[in-house]
Amino acid sequence: MAFTGELEQLHIVDIIQLLNTTRKSGTLSVKGSSGESRIIFSNGYIVGANHLNKVRIGTVLVKMNAITIEDLRQVLKIQKNAGKNRKPLIATLIELGKLGRDKASMGLTKLIEMTVVELVGWTKGTFTLDTEAVVVSPDCSYPIGKMEQEICLDSQMVLMEALRIFDEQERDRQPGKTEPDEELFEEVLPSEVVLETGAKSSALTADDLGLGDLDHMERKMPEFLPANEVFDPAEIHRQKIKETLADFPAEEQEAFVSFLEKYTVSKGAYDGSQRQEGGTKGLILLSEDELINHSVMTICKDDGVLVFATDGEEELNRIIDQCLKIKALPLLVFDNPETTEGILSKEKIIGLRQRVKEKYPQVSTVQMASSPDNAFMLQAFHDGARAVFPKPSTKAGKATFIQDTITFLETFNSYIKGFFHERKNLVAADNQMGKLKGRILTLRDIKEPPALSLALLQYVSEIFERSVTFIVRPAELAGEKAIGVFADRNTGPTSVTNLKIPLTKSSVFRDVTEKGRFFYGESDDEVLKNHLFELIGAPLRPTILLLPIRTRGKTVALIYGDSGGKEAATLQSDLLEILANEAGLVLENMLYRKQSSKASK
């Protein structure tokens, strides 16, 4: 099968998962404005990749200190002279004893991760997927089927790690903290990959793929596909439904296809900001039911959840270990017991569920079960399952099975969304507490009052577009520093000594200063309008922040904030209040130390 489509129709994440779950072999070619990349699959595993001709596996191995430059030169010479009997670079290195399989796996993993990381960021482009047999040209006798025996990588594990790396790069790119991997892995032997004529060597270009002869493959990959062969997202579902629901009428099959098609079009589910907020979302499904595996994977992608389907305990443990290794806490779902023997028998599921609870207490579990089996449902809750879902069965009623399954999947999808939303909030809360702890420690290290008020101003400016520090005097508030008021926020703090707000009149400023109470909300205060907005301009929304800094029972400074020309910010006021209170204590300690120093002198 060979078809082409647009990345706007099917994201690269979906394509890789599709090839993994269907255990396909073949070549995925992705073209965009930056060039073309290829990923090579064998039985659903990734065995090679082409990184836009920027990074080669030989260079990666040298930079990782897995081999020396002399080793690389020797193997390239062997490949060049081998002709028809040439083997992939990694296979040759292993055969010569210059590279262990563990190091080979690490090097190929790095190359493939860099390739997938680049492709994850592509929102536009075309892909061509050829899942037909790959035939090696007469120039190379190395069998394509042996690639998987030499070295292969689990597609979904590579994908999850690539998403994590992509998120980190996106987060760090703005402040310019990291150096791209492509620069770190700049070619170590540039002169070795150019022929005397100046043309790039076809024998060595294949090394880009991690397996030496992939550029010599003769693939049935047409330059142009007729309109009826252009990729249709619904066709994947249609083929799977015909296989799994062959005993149902065509109109009922099509109703199920229409249901799945609603979740096919990408809705930004793989947007990096979503994953950064709550971490990579992974769901492990222990099931032998192809309909459930395909359906759950389809509906979960709408919310950016990666689904790992398996039917073995050993692979299950491996997937959980890998998820925890990359700090992606998964949700484990056990399918309904369908047989009296095997991994999905009732007895085996109960035993496995208990072993998972003992070995991985941090992993949440969900159980699917037949409606009448109350004892099994109660046992699932006893074993720590967060929820039990009654799963439809053709035995219970074939006439309503399609509609019952659609209702079941819709409900399951709502639960999954709620579960990961709850986890996102927990992660966000943990992050906030971590930041709060760090900022409190920073405040405690400050030695002078001006630096203390400046630190609070900078914290407030991370939430609000405009922020100002006022010093409290007997009859007025005197402006000290501001961020985003008369200059761009990126400029940093600027002096605003021209800002004066009287405390002789009743106002929200005087109320906060006298009572020392935090204020965040809308205000139509006349002093605010006439003495502040007249000078800095009114914000889009009249929602303002007034954060007092108090010491020894008096307000000594006031931090003002608003959202400028944007909508009002969502605020966790308790965290700011804690910081302001801590600042007051630090200031009090400063004053106490200064008084003690004077007294001792």
Coordinates of C-alpha atoms in Angstrom, one line a residue:
M1 CA 0.0 0.0 0.0
A2 CA 1.3 3.4 -0.9
F3 CA -0.6 6.7 -0.3
T4 CA 0.1 10.3 0.3
G5 CA -1.5 13.0 2.4
E6 CA -1.1 16.3 4.2
L7 CA 0.3 16.7 7.7
E8 CA -2.6 19.0 8.4
Q9 CA -4.8 15.9 7.9
L10 CA -2.7 13.4 9.9
H11 CA 0.0 14.6 12.3
I12 CA 3.4 12.8 12.3
V13 CA 2.6 11.5 15.8
D14 CA -0.5 9.7 14.4
I15 CA 1.4 8.3 11.5
I16 CA 4.1 6.7 13.7
Q17 CA 1.5 5.3 16.1
L18 CA -0.5 3.8 13.1
L19 CA 2.6 2.1 11.8
N20 CA 3.5 0.8 15.3
T21 CA 0.1 -0.7 16.0
T22 CA -0.4 -2.2 12.6
R23 CA 3.1 -3.6 12.7
K24 CA 3.9 -2.3 9.2
S25 CA 7.2 -2.3 7.4
G26 CA 8.1 0.3 4.9
T27 CA 9.3 3.9 4.3
L28 CA 7.7 7.1 5.5
S29 CA 8.8 10.1 3.6
V30 CA 7.9 13.6 4.9
K31 CA 8.5 16.7 2.8
G32 CA 8.3 20.3 4.0
S33 CA 9.8 23.7 3.4
S34 CA 13.0 22.6 5.2
G35 CA 13.5 19.5 3.0
E36 CA 12.7 15.8 3.2
S37 CA 13.1 13.3 6.0
R38 CA 12.6 9.5 6.0
I39 CA 11.9 7.1 8.7
I40 CA 12.3 3.3 8.0
F41 CA 10.0 0.8 9.8
S42 CA 10.3 -3.0 10.1
N43 CA 7.3 -4.7 11.7
G44 CA 6.3 -1.5 13.5
Y45 CA 9.8 -0.8 14.8
I46 CA 12.0 2.0 13.7
V47 CA 15.3 0.7 12.2
G48 CA 16.6 3.9 10.5
A49 CA 16.0 7.6 9.8
N50 CA 17.3 10.4 7.6
H51 CA 17.8 13.7 9.3
L52 CA 17.5 16.1 6.3
N53 CA 21.1 15.2 5.4
K54 CA 22.3 17.2 8.4
V55 CA 23.3 14.5 10.9
R56 CA 24.9 11.1 10.2
I57 CA 25.0 8.1 12.5
G58 CA 28.8 7.8 12.2
T59 CA 29.2 11.4 13.5
V60 CA 26.7 10.7 16.3
L61 CA 28.7 7.6 17.4
V62 CA 31.9 9.6 17.3
K63 CA 30.5 12.5 19.3
M64 CA 29.1 10.0 21.9
N65 CA 32.6 8.5 22.2
A66 CA 31.2 5.1 21.1
I67 CA 33.8 4.8 18.3
T68 CA 36.8 6.8 17.2
I69 CA 37.3 8.8 14.1
E70 CA 39.8 6.2 12.9
D71 CA 37.2 3.5 13.4
L72 CA 34.8 5.5 11.3
R73 CA 37.3 6.0 8.5
Q74 CA 38.1 2.3 8.5
V75 CA 34.5 1.2 8.2
L76 CA 33.7 3.8 5.5
K77 CA 36.6 2.4 3.5
I78 CA 35.4 -1.2 4.0
Q79 CA 31.9 -0.2 2.8
K80 CA 33.3 1.6 -0.2
N81 CA 35.3 -1.5 -1.3
A82 CA 32.6 -4.1 -0.4
G83 CA 30.4 -3.3 -3.4
K84 CA 27.4 -5.6 -3.6
N85 CA 28.3 -7.2 -0.3
R86 CA 28.3 -3.9 1.6
K87 CA 26.5 -4.0 5.0
P88 CA 25.0 -1.1 7.0
L89 CA 27.5 1.0 8.9
I90 CA 26.2 -0.1 12.3
A91 CA 26.2 -3.7 11.3
T92 CA 29.8 -3.5 10.1
L93 CA 31.0 -1.8 13.3
I94 CA 29.3 -4.5 15.4
E95 CA 30.8 -7.3 13.3
L96 CA 34.3 -5.8 13.6
G97 CA 33.9 -5.6 17.3
K98 CA 34.3 -1.8 17.4
L99 CA 30.8 -1.2 18.6
G100 CA 28.6 -2.9 21.2
R101 CA 24.9 -3.3 20.7
D102 CA 24.0 -1.0 23.6
K103 CA 26.1 1.8 22.2
A104 CA 24.7 1.2 18.8
S105 CA 21.2 1.4 20.1
M106 CA 22.0 4.7 21.9
G107 CA 23.5 6.2 18.8
L108 CA 20.6 5.2 16.5
T109 CA 18.1 6.3 19.2
K110 CA 19.7 9.8 19.2
L111 CA 19.7 10.1 15.5
I112 CA 16.0 9.0 15.2
E113 CA 15.0 11.2 18.1
M114 CA 16.5 14.2 16.4
T115 CA 14.7 13.3 13.2
V116 CA 11.3 12.8 15.0
V117 CA 11.8 16.0 17.1
E118 CA 12.2 18.0 13.9
L119 CA 9.1 16.4 12.3
V120 CA 6.9 16.9 15.4
G121 CA 7.2 20.7 14.9
W122 CA 6.0 20.5 11.3
T123 CA 2.4 21.7 10.8
K124 CA 2.5 21.8 7.1
G125 CA 3.9 19.5 4.5
T126 CA 3.2 16.2 2.7
F127 CA 3.9 12.6 3.6
T128 CA 4.2 9.5 1.5
L129 CA 3.9 6.1 3.1
D130 CA 5.0 3.0 1.3
T131 CA 4.2 -0.1 3.2
E132 CA 4.9 -2.5 0.4
A133 CA 7.9 -4.8 0.2
V134 CA 11.2 -3.0 0.0
V135 CA 13.6 -4.4 -2.5
V136 CA 17.3 -3.8 -2.3
S137 CA 19.0 -3.0 -5.6
P138 CA 21.5 -5.3 -7.2
D139 CA 24.3 -3.0 -5.9
C140 CA 23.7 -4.2 -2.4
S141 CA 22.7 -7.7 -1.3
Y142 CA 22.1 -6.9 2.4
P143 CA 18.5 -8.1 3.1
I144 CA 16.1 -5.5 4.4
G145 CA 14.5 -8.1 6.7
K146 CA 17.7 -8.4 8.6
M147 CA 17.6 -4.7 9.7
E148 CA 15.3 -5.5 12.6
Q149 CA 17.6 -8.3 13.7
E150 CA 20.6 -6.0 13.8
I151 CA 18.9 -3.2 15.8
C152 CA 15.4 -1.8 16.2
L153 CA 13.7 0.7 18.4
D154 CA 10.2 0.8 19.9
S155 CA 8.4 3.4 17.9
Q156 CA 6.2 4.7 20.7
M157 CA 9.0 5.0 23.2
V158 CA 11.0 6.9 20.7
L159 CA 8.0 9.1 20.0
M160 CA 7.3 9.8 23.7
E161 CA 11.0 10.8 24.3
A162 CA 11.0 12.9 21.2
L163 CA 7.9 14.8 22.4
R164 CA 9.6 15.4 25.7
I165 CA 12.7 16.8 24.0
F166 CA 10.6 18.9 21.6
D167 CA 8.8 20.4 24.6
E168 CA 12.0 21.3 26.4
Q169 CA 13.5 22.8 23.2
E170 CA 10.4 24.9 22.7
R171 CA 10.4 26.1 26.3
D172 CA 14.1 27.0 26.2
R173 CA 14.3 28.4 22.7
Q174 CA 12.8 31.8 23.7
P175 CA 15.4 32.6 26.3
G176 CA 18.1 31.0 24.1
K177 CA 19.2 28.6 26.8
T178 CA 20.1 25.5 24.6
E179 CA 22.1 24.7 21.6
P180 CA 20.4 22.7 18.8
D181 CA 21.4 19.1 18.5
E182 CA 22.3 19.6 14.9
E183 CA 25.1 22.0 15.9
L184 CA 26.3 19.6 18.5
F185 CA 26.5 16.8 16.0
E186 CA 28.2 18.7 13.2
E187 CA 29.9 16.4 10.6
V188 CA 33.3 15.1 11.9
L189 CA 34.5 13.9 8.5
P190 CA 33.1 16.4 5.9
S191 CA 35.8 15.6 3.4
E192 CA 35.0 11.9 3.5
V193 CA 31.5 12.3 2.2
V194 CA 32.4 14.1 -1.0
L195 CA 33.7 12.4 -4.2
E196 CA 36.5 13.7 -6.2
T197 CA 34.0 15.1 -8.7
G198 CA 32.4 17.2 -5.9
A199 CA 29.2 15.2 -5.9
K200 CA 27.9 13.6 -2.7
S201 CA 28.7 9.9 -2.5
S202 CA 25.6 7.7 -2.8
A203 CA 27.4 5.0 -0.8
L204 CA 27.8 7.3 2.1
T205 CA 24.6 9.3 2.0
A206 CA 22.9 6.1 3.0
D207 CA 24.7 6.5 6.3
D208 CA 22.3 9.3 7.1
L209 CA 19.7 6.7 7.7
G210 CA 21.6 4.8 10.3
L211 CA 21.7 1.8 8.1
G212 CA 24.2 1.9 5.2
D213 CA 22.2 1.0 2.2
L214 CA 18.8 2.6 2.5
D215 CA 19.5 5.1 -0.3
H216 CA 20.0 2.1 -2.6
M217 CA 16.6 0.7 -2.1
E218 CA 14.2 0.6 -5.0
R219 CA 10.9 1.6 -3.5
K220 CA 7.5 1.7 -5.3
M221 CA 7.0 5.3 -4.2
P222 CA 5.4 7.3 -7.1
E223 CA 6.2 10.9 -7.6
F224 CA 2.5 11.6 -8.2
L225 CA -0.5 9.6 -7.0
P226 CA -3.9 9.8 -8.7
A227 CA -6.7 11.6 -6.9
N228 CA -8.3 8.3 -5.8
E229 CA -5.1 7.2 -4.0
V230 CA -4.7 10.4 -2.1
F231 CA -4.9 9.7 1.6
D232 CA -8.4 9.7 3.2
P233 CA -8.3 9.8 7.0
A234 CA -11.5 7.9 7.3
E235 CA -10.2 5.0 5.2
I236 CA -7.9 3.8 8.0
H237 CA -11.0 3.5 10.2
R238 CA -13.1 1.9 7.5
Q239 CA -10.6 -0.8 6.8
K240 CA -10.2 -1.6 10.5
I241 CA -13.9 -1.7 11.1
K242 CA -14.5 -4.0 8.2
E243 CA -12.0 -6.4 9.8
T244 CA -13.2 -6.2 13.4
L245 CA -17.0 -5.8 12.7
A246 CA -17.3 -8.1 9.7
D247 CA -20.5 -9.7 11.0
F248 CA -22.4 -6.3 11.2
P249 CA -24.3 -4.7 8.4
A250 CA -22.5 -2.1 6.2
E251 CA -24.6 0.8 7.5
E252 CA -23.8 0.0 11.1
Q253 CA -20.1 -0.3 10.2
E254 CA -20.3 3.1 8.5
A255 CA -22.0 4.6 11.6
F256 CA -19.0 3.6 13.7
V257 CA -16.6 4.9 11.1
S258 CA -18.4 8.3 11.2
F259 CA -18.0 8.3 15.0
L260 CA -14.3 7.7 14.8
E261 CA -13.8 10.2 12.0
K262 CA -14.9 13.0 14.4
Y263 CA -11.6 12.4 16.2
T264 CA -9.4 12.1 13.1
V265 CA -8.8 15.7 12.1
S266 CA -6.0 17.3 14.2
K267 CA -7.2 19.9 16.6
G268 CA -3.8 21.0 18.0
A269 CA -3.7 18.0 20.3
Y270 CA 0.1 17.9 20.0
D271 CA 0.6 21.5 20.8
G272 CA 3.7 21.7 22.9
S273 CA 2.2 24.2 25.5
Q274 CA -0.4 21.6 26.4
R275 CA 2.1 19.0 27.2
Q276 CA 4.4 21.4 29.1
E277 CA 1.5 22.3 31.4
G278 CA 0.7 18.8 32.5
G279 CA 3.5 16.6 31.1
T280 CA 3.3 14.0 28.4
K281 CA 0.1 12.1 28.7
G282 CA 0.4 8.4 28.2
L283 CA -2.2 5.6 28.4
I284 CA -1.3 1.9 28.5
L285 CA -4.0 -0.4 27.3
L286 CA -3.7 -4.1 28.2
S287 CA -6.0 -5.7 25.6
E288 CA -6.3 -8.2 22.8
D289 CA -9.4 -6.5 21.4
E290 CA -8.4 -4.9 18.1
L291 CA -11.6 -2.8 18.0
I292 CA -11.0 -1.3 21.4
N293 CA -7.3 -0.8 20.8
H294 CA -7.9 1.1 17.5
S295 CA -10.9 3.1 18.9
V296 CA -9.2 4.1 22.2
M297 CA -6.1 5.2 20.3
T298 CA -8.3 7.3 17.9
I299 CA -10.4 9.0 20.5
C300 CA -7.6 9.7 22.9
K301 CA -5.4 11.5 20.3
D302 CA -8.0 14.3 20.3
D303 CA -6.6 15.3 23.6
G304 CA -3.0 14.6 22.8
V305 CA -2.8 11.3 24.7
L306 CA -0.3 8.7 23.5
V307 CA -1.8 5.2 23.7
F308 CA 0.4 2.1 24.2
A309 CA -1.4 -1.1 23.5
T310 CA 0.1 -4.5 24.6
D311 CA -1.1 -7.9 25.5
G312 CA 1.9 -9.2 27.5
E313 CA 3.1 -8.6 31.1
E314 CA 6.8 -8.4 30.2
E315 CA 6.1 -5.7 27.6
L316 CA 3.7 -4.0 30.0
N317 CA 6.4 -3.6 32.6
R318 CA 8.9 -2.4 30.0
I319 CA 6.5 0.3 28.8
I320 CA 5.8 1.4 32.4
D321 CA 9.5 1.5 33.2
Q322 CA 10.2 3.6 30.1
C323 CA 7.3 6.0 30.9
L324 CA 8.6 6.5 34.4
K325 CA 12.2 7.0 33.1
I326 CA 11.1 10.0 31.0
K327 CA 8.9 11.3 33.8
A328 CA 5.6 10.6 32.0
L329 CA 3.3 8.9 34.7
P330 CA 0.9 6.7 32.7
L331 CA -2.7 5.6 33.2
L332 CA -3.0 1.8 33.0
V333 CA -6.3 0.4 31.6
F334 CA -7.1 -3.3 31.9
D335 CA -9.5 -4.7 29.3
N336 CA -12.4 -6.9 30.3
P337 CA -11.6 -10.6 30.9
E338 CA -12.6 -12.3 27.6
T339 CA -11.1 -15.8 28.0
T340 CA -10.7 -18.4 30.7
E341 CA -7.0 -18.8 29.9
G342 CA -4.1 -16.4 29.0
I343 CA -3.1 -13.0 30.1
L344 CA -6.7 -11.7 29.8
S345 CA -8.3 -14.3 31.9
K346 CA -10.1 -13.1 35.1
E347 CA -7.6 -14.8 37.4
K348 CA -4.5 -13.5 35.5
I349 CA -5.9 -9.9 35.3
I350 CA -6.5 -9.9 39.1
G351 CA -3.0 -11.2 39.8
L352 CA -1.4 -8.8 37.3
R353 CA -3.4 -5.8 38.7
Q354 CA -2.1 -6.6 42.2
R355 CA 1.5 -7.0 41.1
V356 CA 1.3 -3.6 39.3
K357 CA -0.1 -2.0 42.5
E358 CA 2.8 -3.5 44.5
K359 CA 5.6 -2.7 42.0
Y360 CA 4.3 0.7 40.7
P361 CA 2.1 2.2 43.4
Q362 CA 2.3 5.6 41.7
V363 CA 0.6 4.3 38.5
S364 CA -3.2 4.8 38.4
T365 CA -5.3 1.9 37.0
V366 CA -8.7 1.6 35.4
Q367 CA -10.6 -1.6 34.7
M368 CA -13.1 -2.6 32.0
A369 CA -15.6 -5.2 33.0
S370 CA -18.8 -7.0 31.9
S371 CA -21.9 -5.4 33.4
P372 CA -23.3 -8.4 35.4
D373 CA -19.9 -9.3 36.9
N374 CA -20.3 -7.4 40.2
A375 CA -17.8 -9.4 42.1
F376 CA -15.0 -8.7 39.6
M377 CA -15.9 -5.0 39.6
L378 CA -15.7 -4.8 43.4
Q379 CA -12.4 -6.7 43.4
A380 CA -11.0 -4.1 41.0
F381 CA -11.9 -1.3 43.4
H382 CA -10.3 -3.3 46.2
D383 CA -7.1 -3.6 44.1
G384 CA -6.9 0.2 43.8
A385 CA -8.6 0.9 40.5
R386 CA -9.7 4.5 40.1
A387 CA -12.7 3.5 38.0
V388 CA -14.5 0.5 36.5
F389 CA -16.2 0.8 33.1
P390 CA -18.9 -1.6 32.0
K391 CA -17.9 -2.7 28.5
P392 CA -20.5 -3.6 25.9
S393 CA -20.5 -7.2 24.6
T394 CA -22.1 -8.8 21.5
K395 CA -23.1 -11.6 23.8
A396 CA -25.3 -9.2 25.8
G397 CA -27.0 -7.7 22.8
K398 CA -25.7 -7.6 19.2
A399 CA -28.6 -5.4 18.1
T400 CA -27.5 -2.4 20.2
F401 CA -23.8 -3.2 20.3
I402 CA -22.6 -0.5 17.9
Q403 CA -24.5 2.3 19.7
D404 CA -23.6 0.9 23.1
T405 CA -19.9 0.9 22.2
I406 CA -20.1 4.5 20.9
T407 CA -21.7 5.6 24.2
F408 CA -19.0 3.6 26.1
L409 CA -16.2 5.2 24.2
E410 CA -17.6 8.7 24.5
T411 CA -17.9 8.2 28.3
F412 CA -14.4 6.7 28.5
N413 CA -13.0 9.7 26.6
S414 CA -14.6 12.1 28.9
Y415 CA -13.2 10.3 31.9
I416 CA -9.7 10.3 30.3
K417 CA -9.9 14.0 29.7
G418 CA -10.9 14.7 33.2
F419 CA -8.2 12.4 34.6
F420 CA -5.4 14.2 32.8
H421 CA -6.9 17.6 33.4
E422 CA -6.8 16.8 37.1
R423 CA -3.2 15.6 36.8
K424 CA -2.3 18.7 34.9
N425 CA -3.6 20.8 37.8
L426 CA -1.6 18.7 40.3
V427 CA 1.6 19.1 38.2
A428 CA 0.9 22.9 37.9
A429 CA 0.4 23.1 41.7
D430 CA 3.6 21.2 42.3
N431 CA 5.4 23.5 39.9
Q432 CA 4.0 26.6 41.6
M433 CA 5.0 25.3 45.0
G434 CA 8.5 24.6 43.7
K435 CA 8.7 28.2 42.3
L436 CA 7.3 29.6 45.6
K437 CA 10.0 27.8 47.6
G438 CA 12.8 29.0 45.3
R439 CA 11.5 32.6 45.5
I440 CA 11.2 32.6 49.2
L441 CA 14.9 31.4 49.5
T442 CA 15.9 34.1 47.0
L443 CA 14.1 36.8 49.2
R444 CA 15.9 35.5 52.3
D445 CA 19.3 36.0 50.6
I446 CA 18.6 39.7 49.8
K447 CA 20.5 42.2 52.0
E448 CA 19.1 45.6 51.0
P449 CA 15.5 46.9 51.0
P450 CA 15.6 48.3 47.3
A451 CA 16.6 44.9 46.0
L452 CA 13.8 43.3 48.0
S453 CA 11.1 45.5 46.5
L454 CA 12.6 45.0 43.0
A455 CA 12.4 41.2 43.4
L456 CA 8.7 41.4 44.2
L457 CA 8.2 43.8 41.3
Q458 CA 9.8 41.3 38.9
Y459 CA 7.6 38.5 40.3
V460 CA 4.5 40.5 39.7
S461 CA 5.6 41.5 36.2
E462 CA 5.6 37.8 35.2
I463 CA 1.8 37.8 35.7
F464 CA 0.9 41.4 34.7
E465 CA 1.7 43.4 31.6
R466 CA 2.3 46.6 33.7
S467 CA 3.6 46.8 37.3
V468 CA 4.9 49.6 39.5
T469 CA 6.6 49.8 42.9
F470 CA 5.4 52.7 45.2
I471 CA 7.1 53.8 48.3
V472 CA 4.7 54.7 51.1
R473 CA 5.2 58.3 52.5
P474 CA 3.0 60.1 55.1
A475 CA 0.8 61.9 52.5
E476 CA 1.4 60.1 49.2
L477 CA 2.7 57.0 47.3
A478 CA 5.9 57.8 45.4
G479 CA 6.7 55.9 42.3
E480 CA 10.0 54.0 42.4
K481 CA 10.4 51.4 39.6
A482 CA 8.1 50.1 36.9
I483 CA 8.1 47.3 34.3
G484 CA 6.1 47.6 31.1
V485 CA 4.7 51.1 31.8
F486 CA 6.7 53.6 29.8
A487 CA 8.9 51.0 28.1
D488 CA 8.6 47.4 26.7
R489 CA 8.5 44.7 29.4
N490 CA 11.7 43.1 28.0
T491 CA 13.5 46.4 28.8
G492 CA 13.3 45.6 32.5
P493 CA 12.8 48.0 35.4
T494 CA 12.7 51.8 34.7
S495 CA 12.5 54.8 37.0
V496 CA 9.0 56.3 37.5
T497 CA 9.6 59.0 40.2
N498 CA 7.1 61.2 38.4
L499 CA 4.2 59.0 39.6
K500 CA 2.6 60.4 42.7
I501 CA -0.7 59.2 44.3
P502 CA -2.2 61.2 47.2
L503 CA -3.2 59.4 50.4
T504 CA -5.1 62.4 51.7
K505 CA -8.3 61.4 50.0
S506 CA -10.4 58.2 50.5
S507 CA -9.3 55.7 47.8
V508 CA -8.5 52.1 47.2
F509 CA -4.8 53.0 47.6
R510 CA -5.4 54.5 51.1
D511 CA -7.6 51.6 52.1
V512 CA -4.9 49.0 51.2
T513 CA -2.1 51.0 52.7
E514 CA -3.9 51.5 56.1
K515 CA -5.4 48.0 56.4
G516 CA -2.5 46.2 54.8
R517 CA -4.9 43.9 52.9
F518 CA -4.2 42.4 49.5
F519 CA -6.5 43.7 46.7
Y520 CA -7.3 42.2 43.3
G521 CA -10.4 43.1 41.4
E522 CA -12.1 45.8 39.3
S523 CA -12.1 49.3 40.6
D524 CA -13.6 52.6 39.3
D525 CA -11.7 54.6 42.0
E526 CA -11.4 58.3 41.1
V527 CA -7.9 58.7 42.5
L528 CA -6.9 55.7 40.4
K529 CA -8.3 57.3 37.3
N530 CA -7.1 60.8 37.9
H531 CA -3.6 60.3 39.3
L532 CA -2.4 57.0 37.7
F533 CA -4.4 56.3 34.5
E534 CA -4.0 59.9 33.5
L535 CA -0.3 59.4 33.3
I536 CA 0.1 55.7 32.2
G537 CA -3.2 55.2 30.4
A538 CA -6.1 53.0 31.4
P539 CA -5.8 49.2 30.9
L540 CA -8.2 47.3 28.7
R541 CA -10.0 45.9 31.8
P542 CA -10.2 47.9 35.1
T543 CA -8.9 44.9 37.1
I544 CA -5.9 45.9 39.2
L545 CA -3.5 44.4 41.8
L546 CA -2.4 46.2 45.0
L547 CA 0.1 44.1 47.0
P548 CA 1.3 45.7 50.2
I549 CA 4.6 45.1 51.8
R550 CA 4.4 45.5 55.6
T551 CA 6.8 45.4 58.4
R552 CA 6.3 46.2 62.1
G553 CA 2.6 46.7 61.5
K554 CA 3.0 49.4 58.8
T555 CA 2.8 49.3 55.0
V556 CA 6.1 50.5 53.7
A557 CA 5.7 49.8 50.0
L558 CA 2.9 48.9 47.5
I559 CA 3.2 46.8 44.3
Y560 CA 0.7 47.8 41.6
G561 CA -0.2 45.6 38.6
D562 CA -2.6 45.5 35.7
S563 CA -2.9 43.6 32.3
G564 CA -2.4 46.6 30.1
G565 CA -4.0 46.0 26.7
K566 CA -4.7 42.4 27.4
E567 CA -7.5 40.5 29.2
A568 CA -7.2 40.3 33.0
A569 CA -4.7 37.7 34.2
T570 CA -5.7 34.6 36.1
L571 CA -4.2 35.0 39.6
Q572 CA -3.3 32.7 42.4
S573 CA -3.5 35.5 45.0
D574 CA -2.4 33.3 47.9
L575 CA 1.1 32.7 46.4
L576 CA 1.7 36.5 46.0
E577 CA 0.4 37.2 49.5
I578 CA 2.9 34.6 50.9
L579 CA 5.7 36.3 49.0
A580 CA 4.7 39.7 50.3
N581 CA 4.5 38.5 53.9
E582 CA 7.9 36.8 53.5
A583 CA 9.3 40.1 52.1
G584 CA 8.0 41.9 55.2
L585 CA 9.7 39.4 57.5
V586 CA 13.0 39.7 55.6
L587 CA 12.7 43.5 55.7
E588 CA 12.1 43.4 59.4
N589 CA 15.2 41.3 59.9
M590 CA 17.2 43.8 57.8
L591 CA 16.1 46.6 60.0
Y592 CA 16.8 44.6 63.2
R593 CA 20.3 43.7 62.0
K594 CA 21.1 47.4 61.2
Q595 CA 19.9 48.6 64.6
S596 CA 21.9 45.9 66.3
S597 CA 25.0 46.9 64.3
K598 CA 24.6 50.6 65.3
A599 CA 24.0 49.7 68.9
S600 CA 27.1 47.5 69.1
K601 CA 29.2 50.3 67.5

